[in-house]
Amino acid sequence: MMLNGGDHRFRDVIASALGWWADAGVDALADDATRDWLAPPQPRMEMLATTPIAPAAAPVAAPEAAGLPDTIEALHALLSTGDYMPNAAPPGRRVGPAGTPGAELMIVADMPDPGDGEAGHLFGAETGRLFDAMLAAMGRDRARIYYAPLSPARIAGRIDEKQGEALTRLMRRHIALAKPRALILFGDETARWLLGPDALNERGGLRSVEHDEGHVPAIATFHPRHLRRMPAFKGAAWADMRLLLGVLGQ
């Protein structure tokens, strides 16, 4: 069946959702309820220069910052060893931030991939090669950005409410301390916690993420692990990242 007008955003939403279920091990879907899969989507923002930054859907207010680290070094130590969330993984199973704190671009992923623990950093192996190619297309490498996981340890399935609240509170402080000029959010879980529950429907536009000291422009896009399985959506991911290049004046 053909999609009217070649609308990429509709296909992006479906592909992103399917990518999450594939990660969870689901290989077949069944649904008795009918739905309008061909309902017209919201128009996609194409021109950064003429479009204001839209607020996040149902924005979550920055949480109370009391008790959180005051320096990036202290925050790194907390991520490595602290019990800051329910069922926190032991330090040996965590993967922390990397790159250069204070870089103008910060990338937030949902959690480490299998094998990242052994590699000692996010985006290892084949996913890492694609990640590096994406950075190169933006005129950057790992040393010129700062990147961190929302959860430093892998979590089976979706992040639950208590885990998500703890991780989001810490990430809002993390962003405030790192002081990036722009954010890229990789994956649906990252976008859901930092932008709101409808973030899946907001891919493809410039958003705003609240943190402890204000807000920062952001885009939510496909995780490189999903792009490896669905290479047809690399063009859509590149279009998303070009919005951030516009924010950074490039």
mmCIF file of C-alpha atoms in Angstrom:
data_model
loop_
_atom_site.group_PDB
_atom_site.id
_atom_site.type_symbol
_atom_site.label_atom_id
_atom_site.label_comp_id
_atom_site.label_asym_id
_atom_site.label_seq_id
_atom_site.Cartn_x
_atom_site.Cartn_y
_atom_site.Cartn_z
ATOM 1 C CA MET A 1 0.000 0.000 0.000
ATOM 2 C CA MET A 2 1.319 3.448 -0.889
ATOM 3 C CA LEU A 3 1.373 6.313 1.573
ATOM 4 C CA ASN A 4 -0.185 9.546 0.320
ATOM 5 C CA GLY A 5 2.318 12.184 -0.735
ATOM 6 C CA GLY A 6 5.376 10.144 0.273
ATOM 7 C CA ASP A 7 4.965 11.409 3.832
ATOM 8 C CA HIS A 8 8.142 10.403 5.676
ATOM 9 C CA ARG A 9 7.077 11.433 9.126
ATOM 10 C CA PHE A 10 4.234 8.873 9.294
ATOM 11 C CA ARG A 11 6.604 6.115 8.265
ATOM 12 C CA ASP A 12 9.228 7.371 10.740
ATOM 13 C CA VAL A 13 6.789 7.098 13.638
ATOM 14 C CA ILE A 14 5.799 3.539 12.706
ATOM 15 C CA ALA A 15 9.432 2.507 12.153
ATOM 16 C CA SER A 16 10.534 3.957 15.471
ATOM 17 C CA ALA A 17 7.772 2.109 17.326
ATOM 18 C CA LEU A 18 8.600 -1.150 15.556
ATOM 19 C CA GLY A 19 12.261 -0.656 16.388
ATOM 20 C CA TRP A 20 11.450 -0.520 20.103
ATOM 21 C CA TRP A 21 9.328 -3.692 19.935
ATOM 22 C CA ALA A 22 12.109 -5.430 18.006
ATOM 23 C CA ASP A 23 14.510 -4.573 20.861
ATOM 24 C CA ALA A 24 12.021 -6.130 23.275
ATOM 25 C CA GLY A 25 11.987 -9.370 21.234
ATOM 26 C CA VAL A 26 8.556 -9.059 19.625
ATOM 27 C CA ASP A 27 8.484 -10.405 16.055
ATOM 28 C CA ALA A 28 4.716 -10.414 15.363
ATOM 29 C CA LEU A 29 1.873 -8.024 16.192
ATOM 30 C CA ALA A 30 -1.858 -8.619 16.512
ATOM 31 C CA ASP A 31 -4.576 -6.125 17.277
ATOM 32 C CA ASP A 32 -8.349 -6.627 17.130
ATOM 33 C CA ALA A 33 -9.094 -2.897 17.287
ATOM 34 C CA THR A 34 -9.287 -0.951 14.039
ATOM 35 C CA ARG A 35 -7.303 2.247 13.678
ATOM 36 C CA ASP A 36 -6.817 4.917 11.060
ATOM 37 C CA TRP A 37 -3.200 4.311 9.997
ATOM 38 C CA LEU A 38 -3.624 6.780 7.101
ATOM 39 C CA ALA A 39 -4.816 9.726 9.175
ATOM 40 C CA PRO A 40 -2.971 12.887 8.016
ATOM 41 C CA PRO A 41 0.064 13.619 10.235
ATOM 42 C CA GLN A 42 0.983 16.987 11.634
ATOM 43 C CA PRO A 43 3.049 19.055 9.122
ATOM 44 C CA ARG A 44 6.811 18.656 9.556
ATOM 45 C CA MET A 45 8.986 21.694 10.320
ATOM 46 C CA GLU A 46 11.264 22.208 7.367
ATOM 47 C CA MET A 47 12.739 25.682 7.799
ATOM 48 C CA LEU A 48 14.521 26.416 11.055
ATOM 49 C CA ALA A 49 15.053 30.068 10.225
ATOM 50 C CA THR A 50 11.335 30.792 9.956
ATOM 51 C CA THR A 51 9.966 28.411 12.604
ATOM 52 C CA PRO A 52 10.097 29.177 16.342
ATOM 53 C CA ILE A 53 11.221 26.499 18.761
ATOM 54 C CA ALA A 54 8.123 24.634 19.906
ATOM 55 C CA PRO A 55 7.740 23.797 23.583
ATOM 56 C CA ALA A 56 7.813 20.162 24.608
ATOM 57 C CA ALA A 57 4.438 18.456 24.776
ATOM 58 C CA ALA A 58 3.150 18.494 28.352
ATOM 59 C CA PRO A 59 6.513 19.840 29.548
ATOM 60 C CA VAL A 60 7.763 18.474 32.824
ATOM 61 C CA ALA A 61 8.913 21.163 35.227
ATOM 62 C CA ALA A 62 12.545 20.961 36.315
ATOM 63 C CA PRO A 63 12.591 18.963 39.572
ATOM 64 C CA GLU A 64 13.858 20.191 42.893
ATOM 65 C CA ALA A 65 17.646 20.257 42.605
ATOM 66 C CA ALA A 66 18.460 19.907 46.323
ATOM 67 C CA GLY A 67 20.804 17.029 47.080
ATOM 68 C CA LEU A 68 22.134 16.672 43.536
ATOM 69 C CA PRO A 69 25.804 17.160 42.610
ATOM 70 C CA ASP A 70 27.106 20.696 42.052
ATOM 71 C CA THR A 71 29.953 19.754 39.690
ATOM 72 C CA ILE A 72 30.230 17.535 36.636
ATOM 73 C CA GLU A 73 32.940 15.494 38.400
ATOM 74 C CA ALA A 74 30.676 14.783 41.368
ATOM 75 C CA LEU A 75 27.868 13.836 39.016
ATOM 76 C CA HIS A 76 30.130 11.391 37.158
ATOM 77 C CA ALA A 77 31.048 9.801 40.491
ATOM 78 C CA LEU A 78 27.375 9.450 41.412
ATOM 79 C CA LEU A 79 26.583 7.803 38.077
ATOM 80 C CA SER A 80 29.445 5.357 38.591
ATOM 81 C CA THR A 81 28.812 4.256 42.171
ATOM 82 C CA GLY A 82 25.698 5.900 43.663
ATOM 83 C CA ASP A 83 22.310 4.420 44.570
ATOM 84 C CA TYR A 84 20.323 7.173 42.894
ATOM 85 C CA MET A 85 17.517 5.035 41.445
ATOM 86 C CA PRO A 86 15.482 1.966 42.408
ATOM 87 C CA ASN A 87 17.294 -1.287 41.632
ATOM 88 C CA ALA A 88 20.471 0.551 40.644
ATOM 89 C CA ALA A 89 22.901 -1.717 38.833
ATOM 90 C CA PRO A 90 26.259 -2.484 40.475
ATOM 91 C CA PRO A 91 29.100 -0.170 39.355
ATOM 92 C CA GLY A 92 30.744 -2.866 37.226
ATOM 93 C CA ARG A 93 27.691 -3.015 34.940
ATOM 94 C CA ARG A 94 27.421 0.740 34.290
ATOM 95 C CA VAL A 95 28.627 2.775 31.307
ATOM 96 C CA GLY A 96 29.190 6.454 32.005
ATOM 97 C CA PRO A 97 29.399 9.647 29.947
ATOM 98 C CA ALA A 98 32.246 10.290 27.525
ATOM 99 C CA GLY A 99 33.591 13.054 25.320
ATOM 100 C CA THR A 100 34.164 16.629 26.443
ATOM 101 C CA PRO A 101 31.927 18.198 29.120
ATOM 102 C CA GLY A 102 31.144 21.746 28.049
ATOM 103 C CA ALA A 103 31.034 20.873 24.335
ATOM 104 C CA GLU A 104 28.343 22.786 22.459
ATOM 105 C CA LEU A 105 26.600 19.551 21.379
ATOM 106 C CA MET A 106 25.437 16.913 23.880
ATOM 107 C CA ILE A 107 23.937 13.589 22.825
ATOM 108 C CA VAL A 108 21.762 11.590 25.228
ATOM 109 C CA ALA A 109 21.032 7.913 24.525
ATOM 110 C CA ASP A 110 18.593 5.712 26.402
ATOM 111 C CA MET A 111 21.050 3.139 27.789
ATOM 112 C CA PRO A 112 24.141 1.139 26.807
ATOM 113 C CA ASP A 113 23.899 -1.540 24.131
ATOM 114 C CA PRO A 114 25.048 -5.105 24.800
ATOM 115 C CA GLY A 115 28.823 -5.053 24.595
ATOM 116 C CA ASP A 116 29.218 -1.394 25.574
ATOM 117 C CA GLY A 117 30.207 -2.469 29.082
ATOM 118 C CA GLU A 118 33.106 -4.479 27.723
ATOM 119 C CA ALA A 119 34.066 -1.636 25.381
ATOM 120 C CA GLY A 120 33.961 0.824 28.305
ATOM 121 C CA HIS A 121 31.939 3.437 26.413
ATOM 122 C CA LEU A 122 28.650 3.994 24.606
ATOM 123 C CA PHE A 123 28.210 3.209 20.906
ATOM 124 C CA GLY A 124 30.558 0.298 20.488
ATOM 125 C CA ALA A 125 31.045 -2.206 17.651
ATOM 126 C CA GLU A 126 28.866 -1.806 14.520
ATOM 127 C CA THR A 127 26.555 0.745 16.124
ATOM 128 C CA GLY A 128 29.633 2.770 17.016
ATOM 129 C CA ARG A 129 30.835 2.824 13.421
ATOM 130 C CA LEU A 130 27.504 4.234 12.304
ATOM 131 C CA PHE A 131 27.539 6.736 15.185
ATOM 132 C CA ASP A 132 31.011 7.930 14.172
ATOM 133 C CA ALA A 133 29.855 8.320 10.555
ATOM 134 C CA MET A 134 26.888 10.413 11.733
ATOM 135 C CA LEU A 135 29.229 12.641 13.734
ATOM 136 C CA ALA A 136 31.578 12.989 10.759
ATOM 137 C CA ALA A 137 28.641 14.124 8.599
ATOM 138 C CA MET A 138 28.100 16.880 11.174
ATOM 139 C CA GLY A 139 31.783 17.845 11.100
ATOM 140 C CA ARG A 140 32.498 16.348 14.516
ATOM 141 C CA ASP A 141 34.043 13.402 16.307
ATOM 142 C CA ARG A 142 33.664 11.972 19.800
ATOM 143 C CA ALA A 143 36.246 14.325 21.272
ATOM 144 C CA ARG A 144 34.260 17.382 20.116
ATOM 145 C CA ILE A 145 30.942 16.386 21.661
ATOM 146 C CA TYR A 146 29.690 15.179 25.033
ATOM 147 C CA TYR A 147 27.527 12.064 25.186
ATOM 148 C CA ALA A 148 25.813 10.250 28.029
ATOM 149 C CA PRO A 149 23.175 7.583 28.695
ATOM 150 C CA LEU A 150 19.918 8.367 30.446
ATOM 151 C CA SER A 151 20.466 5.091 32.314
ATOM 152 C CA PRO A 152 24.121 4.056 32.753
ATOM 153 C CA ALA A 153 23.011 0.395 32.938
ATOM 154 C CA ARG A 154 20.846 -1.686 30.629
ATOM 155 C CA ILE A 155 17.230 -2.065 31.758
ATOM 156 C CA ALA A 156 15.070 -4.916 30.526
ATOM 157 C CA GLY A 157 12.051 -3.609 28.630
ATOM 158 C CA ARG A 158 10.850 -0.064 29.187
ATOM 159 C CA ILE A 159 12.107 2.153 31.995
ATOM 160 C CA ASP A 160 9.467 2.061 34.731
ATOM 161 C CA GLU A 161 7.976 5.093 36.444
ATOM 162 C CA LYS A 162 10.206 5.149 39.532
ATOM 163 C CA GLN A 163 13.357 4.495 37.539
ATOM 164 C CA GLY A 164 12.386 7.086 34.945
ATOM 165 C CA GLU A 165 11.660 9.809 37.496
ATOM 166 C CA ALA A 166 15.014 9.267 39.210
ATOM 167 C CA LEU A 167 16.964 9.155 35.949
ATOM 168 C CA THR A 168 15.180 12.186 34.493
ATOM 169 C CA ARG A 169 15.818 14.271 37.619
ATOM 170 C CA LEU A 170 19.518 13.393 37.432
ATOM 171 C CA MET A 171 19.726 14.027 33.672
ATOM 172 C CA ARG A 172 18.202 17.500 34.028
ATOM 173 C CA ARG A 173 20.977 18.323 36.498
ATOM 174 C CA HIS A 174 23.497 16.653 34.169
ATOM 175 C CA ILE A 175 22.463 18.882 31.258
ATOM 176 C CA ALA A 176 22.619 21.983 33.463
ATOM 177 C CA LEU A 177 26.193 21.144 34.507
ATOM 178 C CA ALA A 178 27.339 20.206 30.991
ATOM 179 C CA LYS A 179 25.887 23.450 29.542
ATOM 180 C CA PRO A 180 25.467 22.355 25.897
ATOM 181 C CA ARG A 181 24.033 24.715 23.295
ATOM 182 C CA ALA A 182 21.989 21.906 21.729
ATOM 183 C CA LEU A 183 20.881 18.334 22.445
ATOM 184 C CA ILE A 184 20.277 15.246 20.338
ATOM 185 C CA LEU A 185 18.042 12.652 22.006
ATOM 186 C CA PHE A 186 18.576 9.139 20.650
ATOM 187 C CA GLY A 187 15.700 6.703 21.031
ATOM 188 C CA ASP A 188 12.083 6.762 22.129
ATOM 189 C CA GLU A 189 12.781 6.205 25.830
ATOM 190 C CA THR A 190 15.125 9.185 25.998
ATOM 191 C CA ALA A 191 12.598 11.434 24.269
ATOM 192 C CA ARG A 192 9.690 10.126 26.336
ATOM 193 C CA TRP A 193 11.316 11.036 29.651
ATOM 194 C CA LEU A 194 12.888 14.347 28.637
ATOM 195 C CA LEU A 195 10.148 15.675 26.332
ATOM 196 C CA GLY A 196 6.954 14.026 27.541
ATOM 197 C CA PRO A 197 4.756 10.983 26.911
ATOM 198 C CA ASP A 198 3.855 11.993 23.338
ATOM 199 C CA ALA A 199 7.467 12.413 22.235
ATOM 200 C CA LEU A 200 7.158 9.588 19.698
ATOM 201 C CA ASN A 201 4.808 11.787 17.679
ATOM 202 C CA GLU A 202 7.148 14.797 17.861
ATOM 203 C CA ARG A 203 10.154 13.385 15.986
ATOM 204 C CA GLY A 204 11.130 15.613 13.133
ATOM 205 C CA GLY A 205 10.891 19.032 14.781
ATOM 206 C CA LEU A 206 12.949 21.261 17.014
ATOM 207 C CA ARG A 207 11.961 20.942 20.671
ATOM 208 C CA SER A 208 13.064 22.392 24.006
ATOM 209 C CA VAL A 209 14.330 20.361 26.988
ATOM 210 C CA GLU A 210 13.957 21.826 30.466
ATOM 211 C CA HIS A 211 16.846 21.478 32.913
ATOM 212 C CA ASP A 212 17.746 22.826 36.351
ATOM 213 C CA GLU A 213 18.976 26.173 35.006
ATOM 214 C CA GLY A 214 16.697 26.819 32.028
ATOM 215 C CA HIS A 215 16.175 25.046 28.722
ATOM 216 C CA VAL A 216 18.123 23.984 25.634
ATOM 217 C CA PRO A 217 17.082 23.329 21.992
ATOM 218 C CA ALA A 218 16.832 19.635 21.156
ATOM 219 C CA ILE A 219 15.793 17.146 18.515
ATOM 220 C CA ALA A 220 14.618 13.594 19.096
ATOM 221 C CA THR A 221 15.670 11.092 16.452
ATOM 222 C CA PHE A 222 16.406 7.440 15.773
ATOM 223 C CA HIS A 223 19.054 5.647 17.798
ATOM 224 C CA PRO A 224 21.901 4.373 15.578
ATOM 225 C CA ARG A 225 21.007 0.814 16.629
ATOM 226 C CA HIS A 226 17.608 1.297 14.961
ATOM 227 C CA LEU A 227 19.159 2.824 11.851
ATOM 228 C CA ARG A 228 21.312 -0.273 11.447
ATOM 229 C CA ARG A 229 18.133 -2.346 11.141
ATOM 230 C CA MET A 230 16.236 0.284 9.158
ATOM 231 C CA PRO A 231 18.775 2.044 6.895
ATOM 232 C CA ALA A 232 15.956 3.594 4.842
ATOM 233 C CA PHE A 233 15.459 6.087 7.666
ATOM 234 C CA LYS A 234 19.016 7.421 7.713
ATOM 235 C CA GLY A 235 17.865 10.314 5.523
ATOM 236 C CA ALA A 236 15.173 11.265 8.038
ATOM 237 C CA ALA A 237 17.717 11.126 10.874
ATOM 238 C CA TRP A 238 20.080 13.358 8.890
ATOM 239 C CA ALA A 239 17.283 15.867 8.310
ATOM 240 C CA ASP A 240 16.706 15.934 12.073
ATOM 241 C CA MET A 241 20.377 16.555 12.798
ATOM 242 C CA ARG A 242 20.523 19.382 10.265
ATOM 243 C CA LEU A 243 18.089 21.297 12.505
ATOM 244 C CA LEU A 244 20.704 21.168 15.263
ATOM 245 C CA LEU A 245 23.414 22.355 12.884
ATOM 246 C CA GLY A 246 21.210 25.364 12.237
ATOM 247 C CA VAL A 247 21.012 26.077 15.976
ATOM 248 C CA LEU A 248 24.800 25.837 16.195
ATOM 249 C CA GLY A 249 25.211 28.204 13.233
ATOM 250 C CA GLN A 250 26.625 25.618 10.805
#
